[in-house]
mmCIF file of C-alpha atoms in Angstrom:
data_model
loop_
_atom_site.group_PDB
_atom_site.id
_atom_site.type_symbol
_atom_site.label_atom_id
_atom_site.label_comp_id
_atom_site.label_asym_id
_atom_site.label_seq_id
_atom_site.Cartn_x
_atom_site.Cartn_y
_atom_site.Cartn_z
ATOM 1 C CA UNK P 1 -12.580 -11.131 5.740
ATOM 2 C CA UNK P 2 -8.755 -10.926 5.549
ATOM 3 C CA UNK P 3 -7.018 -10.761 8.470
ATOM 4 C CA UNK P 4 -3.128 -9.416 8.074
ATOM 5 C CA UNK P 5 -2.184 -9.028 11.890
ATOM 6 C CA UNK P 6 1.284 -7.606 12.771
ATOM 7 C CA UNK P 7 2.988 -8.132 16.592
ATOM 8 C CA UNK P 8 3.978 -4.985 17.897
ATOM 9 C CA UNK P 9 1.361 -1.409 16.958
ATOM 10 C CA UNK P 10 3.957 0.751 18.316
ATOM 11 C CA UNK P 11 7.970 0.138 19.385
ATOM 12 C CA UNK P 12 10.186 1.900 20.346
ATOM 13 C CA UNK P 13 14.599 0.028 20.505
ATOM 14 C CA UNK P 14 17.785 2.029 20.376
ATOM 15 C CA UNK P 15 20.810 2.177 17.341
ATOM 16 C CA UNK P 16 22.140 -0.459 16.868
ATOM 17 C CA UNK P 17 19.395 -3.047 18.105
ATOM 18 C CA UNK P 18 18.751 -6.077 16.087
ATOM 19 C CA UNK P 19 14.670 -5.334 15.246
ATOM 20 C CA UNK P 20 12.091 -8.258 14.485
ATOM 21 C CA UNK P 21 8.869 -6.768 12.636
ATOM 22 C CA UNK P 22 5.994 -10.388 12.752
ATOM 23 C CA UNK P 23 3.704 -10.391 9.950
ATOM 24 C CA UNK P 24 1.007 -13.077 10.232
ATOM 25 C CA UNK P 25 -2.426 -13.603 7.312
ATOM 26 C CA UNK P 26 -5.068 -15.774 7.713
ATOM 27 C CA UNK P 27 -5.876 -16.776 4.404
ATOM 28 C CA UNK P 28 -2.938 -18.383 3.050
ATOM 29 C CA UNK P 29 -2.361 -15.928 0.662
ATOM 30 C CA UNK P 30 1.257 -16.975 -1.682
ATOM 31 C CA UNK P 31 2.282 -13.542 -1.990
ATOM 32 C CA UNK P 32 3.268 -11.099 1.411
ATOM 33 C CA UNK P 33 4.798 -7.715 1.184
ATOM 34 C CA UNK P 34 6.529 -5.400 4.006
ATOM 35 C CA UNK P 35 6.052 -1.386 3.280
ATOM 36 C CA UNK P 36 7.306 1.401 5.002
ATOM 37 C CA UNK P 37 5.549 4.757 4.233
ATOM 38 C CA UNK P 38 7.291 8.120 5.451
ATOM 39 C CA UNK P 39 5.831 11.018 5.263
ATOM 40 C CA UNK P 40 5.867 12.768 1.536
ATOM 41 C CA UNK P 41 7.627 9.300 0.011
ATOM 42 C CA UNK P 42 4.495 7.405 -0.125
ATOM 43 C CA UNK P 43 4.788 3.538 0.640
ATOM 44 C CA UNK P 44 8.060 1.890 -0.611
ATOM 45 C CA UNK P 45 8.392 -1.917 -1.367
ATOM 46 C CA UNK P 46 12.060 -3.079 0.814
ATOM 47 C CA UNK P 47 10.820 -6.512 0.113
ATOM 48 C CA UNK P 48 8.503 -9.158 -0.721
ATOM 49 C CA UNK P 49 7.361 -13.041 -1.335
ATOM 50 C CA UNK P 50 5.693 -15.009 -3.500
ATOM 51 C CA UNK P 51 6.134 -18.871 -1.780
ATOM 52 C CA UNK P 52 7.621 -19.826 1.240
ATOM 53 C CA UNK P 53 11.225 -20.262 1.595
ATOM 54 C CA UNK P 54 11.320 -16.810 -1.509
ATOM 55 C CA UNK P 55 11.953 -13.677 -1.426
ATOM 56 C CA UNK P 56 12.840 -10.874 -3.358
ATOM 57 C CA UNK P 57 14.425 -7.081 -3.211
ATOM 58 C CA UNK P 58 11.572 -4.632 -3.529
ATOM 59 C CA UNK P 59 13.119 -0.997 -4.238
ATOM 60 C CA UNK P 60 15.354 0.140 -1.035
ATOM 61 C CA UNK P 61 15.904 -3.513 0.740
ATOM 62 C CA UNK P 62 19.449 -1.965 2.500
ATOM 63 C CA UNK P 63 19.422 -2.823 6.401
ATOM 64 C CA UNK P 64 16.731 -4.555 6.046
ATOM 65 C CA UNK P 65 15.970 -8.854 5.374
ATOM 66 C CA UNK P 66 12.974 -11.083 5.803
ATOM 67 C CA UNK P 67 11.874 -14.902 6.339
ATOM 68 C CA UNK P 68 9.466 -16.862 5.220
ATOM 69 C CA UNK P 69 9.168 -20.298 6.646
ATOM 70 C CA UNK P 70 5.538 -20.515 6.215
ATOM 71 C CA UNK P 71 3.397 -19.639 4.555
ATOM 72 C CA UNK P 72 0.504 -16.971 6.263
ATOM 73 C CA UNK P 73 4.225 -15.614 8.780
ATOM 74 C CA UNK P 74 6.063 -13.371 6.784
ATOM 75 C CA UNK P 75 9.539 -11.179 9.162
ATOM 76 C CA UNK P 76 10.987 -8.604 8.991
ATOM 77 C CA UNK P 77 14.403 -7.520 10.649
ATOM 78 C CA UNK P 78 16.400 -5.065 10.681
ATOM 79 C CA UNK P 79 19.957 -6.317 11.102
ATOM 80 C CA UNK P 80 20.977 -3.186 13.271
ATOM 81 C CA UNK P 81 18.218 -0.711 13.843
ATOM 82 C CA UNK P 82 19.331 3.385 12.811
ATOM 83 C CA UNK P 83 17.645 6.660 12.767
ATOM 84 C CA UNK P 84 16.599 6.443 9.465
ATOM 85 C CA UNK P 85 14.695 3.103 9.669
ATOM 86 C CA UNK P 86 12.344 5.412 12.527
ATOM 87 C CA UNK P 87 8.737 5.432 9.874
ATOM 88 C CA UNK P 88 5.476 3.191 9.632
ATOM 89 C CA UNK P 89 6.258 -0.295 8.678
ATOM 90 C CA UNK P 90 2.818 -1.402 6.399
ATOM 91 C CA UNK P 91 2.670 -5.919 5.820
ATOM 92 C CA UNK P 92 0.668 -6.893 2.877
ATOM 93 C CA UNK P 93 -0.383 -9.783 1.453
ATOM 94 C CA UNK P 94 -2.251 -11.348 -2.107
ATOM 95 C CA UNK P 95 -3.679 -14.279 -3.259
ATOM 96 C CA UNK P 96 -1.919 -15.972 -5.754
ATOM 97 C CA UNK P 97 -0.414 -13.943 -9.096
ATOM 98 C CA UNK P 98 0.344 -11.380 -10.246
ATOM 99 C CA UNK P 99 -1.523 -8.094 -10.096
ATOM 100 C CA UNK P 100 -3.615 -8.508 -6.873
ATOM 101 C CA UNK P 101 -5.761 -6.229 -4.603
ATOM 102 C CA UNK P 102 -3.817 -6.443 -1.366
ATOM 103 C CA UNK P 103 -4.542 -6.473 2.030
ATOM 104 C CA UNK P 104 -3.030 -4.630 4.744
ATOM 105 C CA UNK P 105 -1.811 -5.165 8.630
ATOM 106 C CA UNK P 106 -2.361 -2.094 11.100
ATOM 107 C CA UNK P 107 1.493 -0.725 10.736
ATOM 108 C CA UNK P 108 4.078 -0.726 13.468
ATOM 109 C CA UNK P 109 5.626 2.494 14.150
ATOM 110 C CA UNK P 110 8.921 2.001 15.656
ATOM 111 C CA UNK P 111 11.076 4.731 16.327
ATOM 112 C CA UNK P 112 15.220 4.625 16.549
ATOM 113 C CA UNK P 113 16.664 6.554 19.138
ATOM 114 C CA UNK G 1 9.356 12.047 -12.925
ATOM 115 C CA UNK G 2 8.045 9.947 -10.089
ATOM 116 C CA UNK G 3 6.208 6.871 -11.579
ATOM 117 C CA UNK G 4 3.432 7.485 -10.366
ATOM 118 C CA UNK G 5 1.612 10.965 -9.712
ATOM 119 C CA UNK G 6 -1.275 12.201 -7.005
ATOM 120 C CA UNK G 7 -2.211 15.940 -6.746
ATOM 121 C CA UNK G 8 -2.116 15.937 -3.132
ATOM 122 C CA UNK G 9 -4.688 17.632 -2.487
ATOM 123 C CA UNK G 10 -6.050 18.840 -0.213
ATOM 124 C CA UNK G 11 -9.437 18.461 -1.391
ATOM 125 C CA UNK G 12 -11.918 20.443 0.833
ATOM 126 C CA UNK G 13 -15.642 20.231 -0.952
ATOM 127 C CA UNK G 14 -19.150 20.325 0.956
ATOM 128 C CA UNK G 15 -21.414 16.884 2.471
ATOM 129 C CA UNK G 16 -22.990 16.274 -1.414
ATOM 130 C CA UNK G 17 -20.300 17.700 -3.761
ATOM 131 C CA UNK G 18 -18.680 15.224 -6.545
ATOM 132 C CA UNK G 19 -14.887 15.461 -6.217
ATOM 133 C CA UNK G 20 -12.914 13.497 -8.958
ATOM 134 C CA UNK G 21 -8.585 12.844 -9.146
ATOM 135 C CA UNK G 22 -6.569 11.718 -11.161
ATOM 136 C CA UNK G 23 -3.507 10.079 -11.032
ATOM 137 C CA UNK G 24 -1.114 9.567 -14.148
ATOM 138 C CA UNK G 25 1.534 7.231 -14.399
ATOM 139 C CA UNK G 26 4.628 7.017 -16.212
ATOM 140 C CA UNK G 27 5.811 2.915 -16.869
ATOM 141 C CA UNK G 28 2.550 1.923 -20.496
ATOM 142 C CA UNK G 29 3.716 -0.888 -20.208
ATOM 143 C CA UNK G 30 1.325 -0.575 -16.667
ATOM 144 C CA UNK G 31 -1.497 -3.294 -16.359
ATOM 145 C CA UNK G 32 -3.608 -3.205 -12.876
ATOM 146 C CA UNK G 33 -4.418 -0.134 -11.226
ATOM 147 C CA UNK G 34 -6.130 0.157 -8.561
ATOM 148 C CA UNK G 35 -7.641 2.211 -5.379
ATOM 149 C CA UNK G 36 -6.649 2.536 -2.372
ATOM 150 C CA UNK G 37 -7.951 4.658 1.142
ATOM 151 C CA UNK G 38 -5.889 5.704 3.805
ATOM 152 C CA UNK G 39 -7.463 7.159 7.237
ATOM 153 C CA UNK G 40 -5.208 8.661 9.694
ATOM 154 C CA UNK G 41 -3.003 6.771 11.165
ATOM 155 C CA UNK G 42 -4.618 3.751 9.519
ATOM 156 C CA UNK G 43 -3.659 0.658 7.610
ATOM 157 C CA UNK G 44 -4.466 1.805 3.123
ATOM 158 C CA UNK G 45 -7.802 -0.552 2.440
ATOM 159 C CA UNK G 46 -8.930 -1.795 -1.241
ATOM 160 C CA UNK G 47 -11.518 0.969 -2.588
ATOM 161 C CA UNK G 48 -11.903 -0.635 -5.650
ATOM 162 C CA UNK G 49 -9.406 -1.513 -8.897
ATOM 163 C CA UNK G 50 -9.762 -0.056 -12.025
ATOM 164 C CA UNK G 51 -11.093 -1.433 -15.719
ATOM 165 C CA UNK G 52 -9.882 -1.183 -19.047
ATOM 166 C CA UNK G 53 -13.809 0.042 -19.554
ATOM 167 C CA UNK G 54 -14.134 1.857 -16.392
ATOM 168 C CA UNK G 55 -15.493 0.138 -13.463
ATOM 169 C CA UNK G 56 -18.208 1.647 -11.300
ATOM 170 C CA UNK G 57 -19.217 0.645 -6.746
ATOM 171 C CA UNK G 58 -22.016 3.078 -5.630
ATOM 172 C CA UNK G 59 -21.064 6.173 -5.322
ATOM 173 C CA UNK G 60 -17.604 5.778 -6.433
ATOM 174 C CA UNK G 61 -16.092 4.903 -10.021
ATOM 175 C CA UNK G 62 -13.159 4.909 -11.613
ATOM 176 C CA UNK G 63 -11.329 5.172 -15.088
ATOM 177 C CA UNK G 64 -8.390 4.090 -16.754
ATOM 178 C CA UNK G 65 -6.944 6.265 -20.200
ATOM 179 C CA UNK G 66 -4.262 4.320 -21.001
ATOM 180 C CA UNK G 67 -3.697 6.531 -24.259
ATOM 181 C CA UNK G 68 -2.710 9.198 -21.715
ATOM 182 C CA UNK G 69 -1.614 7.158 -18.769
ATOM 183 C CA UNK G 70 -3.952 8.728 -15.720
ATOM 184 C CA UNK G 71 -6.774 7.024 -13.896
ATOM 185 C CA UNK G 72 -8.907 8.559 -11.991
ATOM 186 C CA UNK G 73 -11.861 8.873 -9.124
ATOM 187 C CA UNK G 74 -14.420 9.992 -8.894
ATOM 188 C CA UNK G 75 -16.912 10.652 -5.219
ATOM 189 C CA UNK G 76 -21.054 11.345 -6.030
ATOM 190 C CA UNK G 77 -22.576 13.131 -2.926
ATOM 191 C CA UNK G 78 -19.833 13.223 -0.544
ATOM 192 C CA UNK G 79 -19.432 12.190 2.987
ATOM 193 C CA UNK G 80 -18.421 13.301 5.925
ATOM 194 C CA UNK G 81 -17.604 9.630 6.071
ATOM 195 C CA UNK G 82 -14.893 10.469 2.449
ATOM 196 C CA UNK G 83 -11.870 12.176 4.220
ATOM 197 C CA UNK G 84 -9.511 10.383 3.860
ATOM 198 C CA UNK G 85 -6.440 10.398 1.759
ATOM 199 C CA UNK G 86 -6.914 8.265 -1.700
ATOM 200 C CA UNK G 87 -4.462 6.374 -3.554
ATOM 201 C CA UNK G 88 -3.102 5.554 -6.619
ATOM 202 C CA UNK G 89 -2.058 2.566 -7.301
ATOM 203 C CA UNK G 90 -0.719 0.736 -9.820
ATOM 204 C CA UNK G 91 1.472 -2.728 -11.339
ATOM 205 C CA UNK G 92 4.085 -3.180 -13.662
ATOM 206 C CA UNK G 93 3.389 -5.637 -16.480
ATOM 207 C CA UNK G 94 3.840 -8.952 -15.381
ATOM 208 C CA UNK G 95 6.211 -8.360 -12.133
ATOM 209 C CA UNK G 96 4.947 -8.462 -8.168
ATOM 210 C CA UNK G 97 5.274 -5.137 -8.168
ATOM 211 C CA UNK G 98 3.110 -2.254 -6.844
ATOM 212 C CA UNK G 99 4.206 1.301 -7.108
ATOM 213 C CA UNK G 100 1.976 3.554 -4.360
ATOM 214 C CA UNK G 101 1.205 6.937 -4.381
ATOM 215 C CA UNK G 102 1.477 9.588 -2.351
ATOM 216 C CA UNK G 103 -2.573 9.937 -1.901
ATOM 217 C CA UNK G 104 -4.899 12.639 -2.333
ATOM 218 C CA UNK G 105 -6.269 14.204 0.936
ATOM 219 C CA UNK G 106 -10.076 14.635 0.716
ATOM 220 C CA UNK G 107 -11.330 16.120 3.917
ATOM 221 C CA UNK G 108 -15.272 16.724 3.398
ATOM 222 C CA UNK G 109 -17.225 19.339 5.165
ATOM 223 C CA UNK G 110 -20.462 19.592 6.929
#
């Protein structure tokens, strides 16, 4: 079974803090994704990566950056957390190629106060 | 118009009933389609891919209608454990990007 893990289930941070969310997958997948999920808005893509050190902006990259130094790990960074970044953050990975099924981690519920 | 639209529901159905959801998409170049299931406070999990000719997995049947640009999910003999939110996902031609619908909530009642 594919396993995608995320570093924290719940996180509370203060406005202005730098926040790191880590995601690790164990299936040697090339593609990894970061989404946020908000009520009424569904999942929105923040960034994705199709290879080590490669990254592409998704639909809402503002205020976020990512790092992919190793194939199995994809990190999301909030440079200066703001209250409007309070959300559920979901990491996903998928096998090589486009349009393949995605496997999600359990999510990190981030609250910025 | 949203790229992927779903009726949010909830659809309340008795155990054993048959229920169907539709999902419309706006990009006619879309190539890949999926249904995911998401339980409350959990991550989405792949339920099934949707193939051009339609496909079935046990009690679940998925259909694609390219002419009208929608996909459907039919659940037969509903179980209490089918209660969840069902997400429609569409992938654009030649892209890594997936567009998620906001989901249809199903409640199966005893």
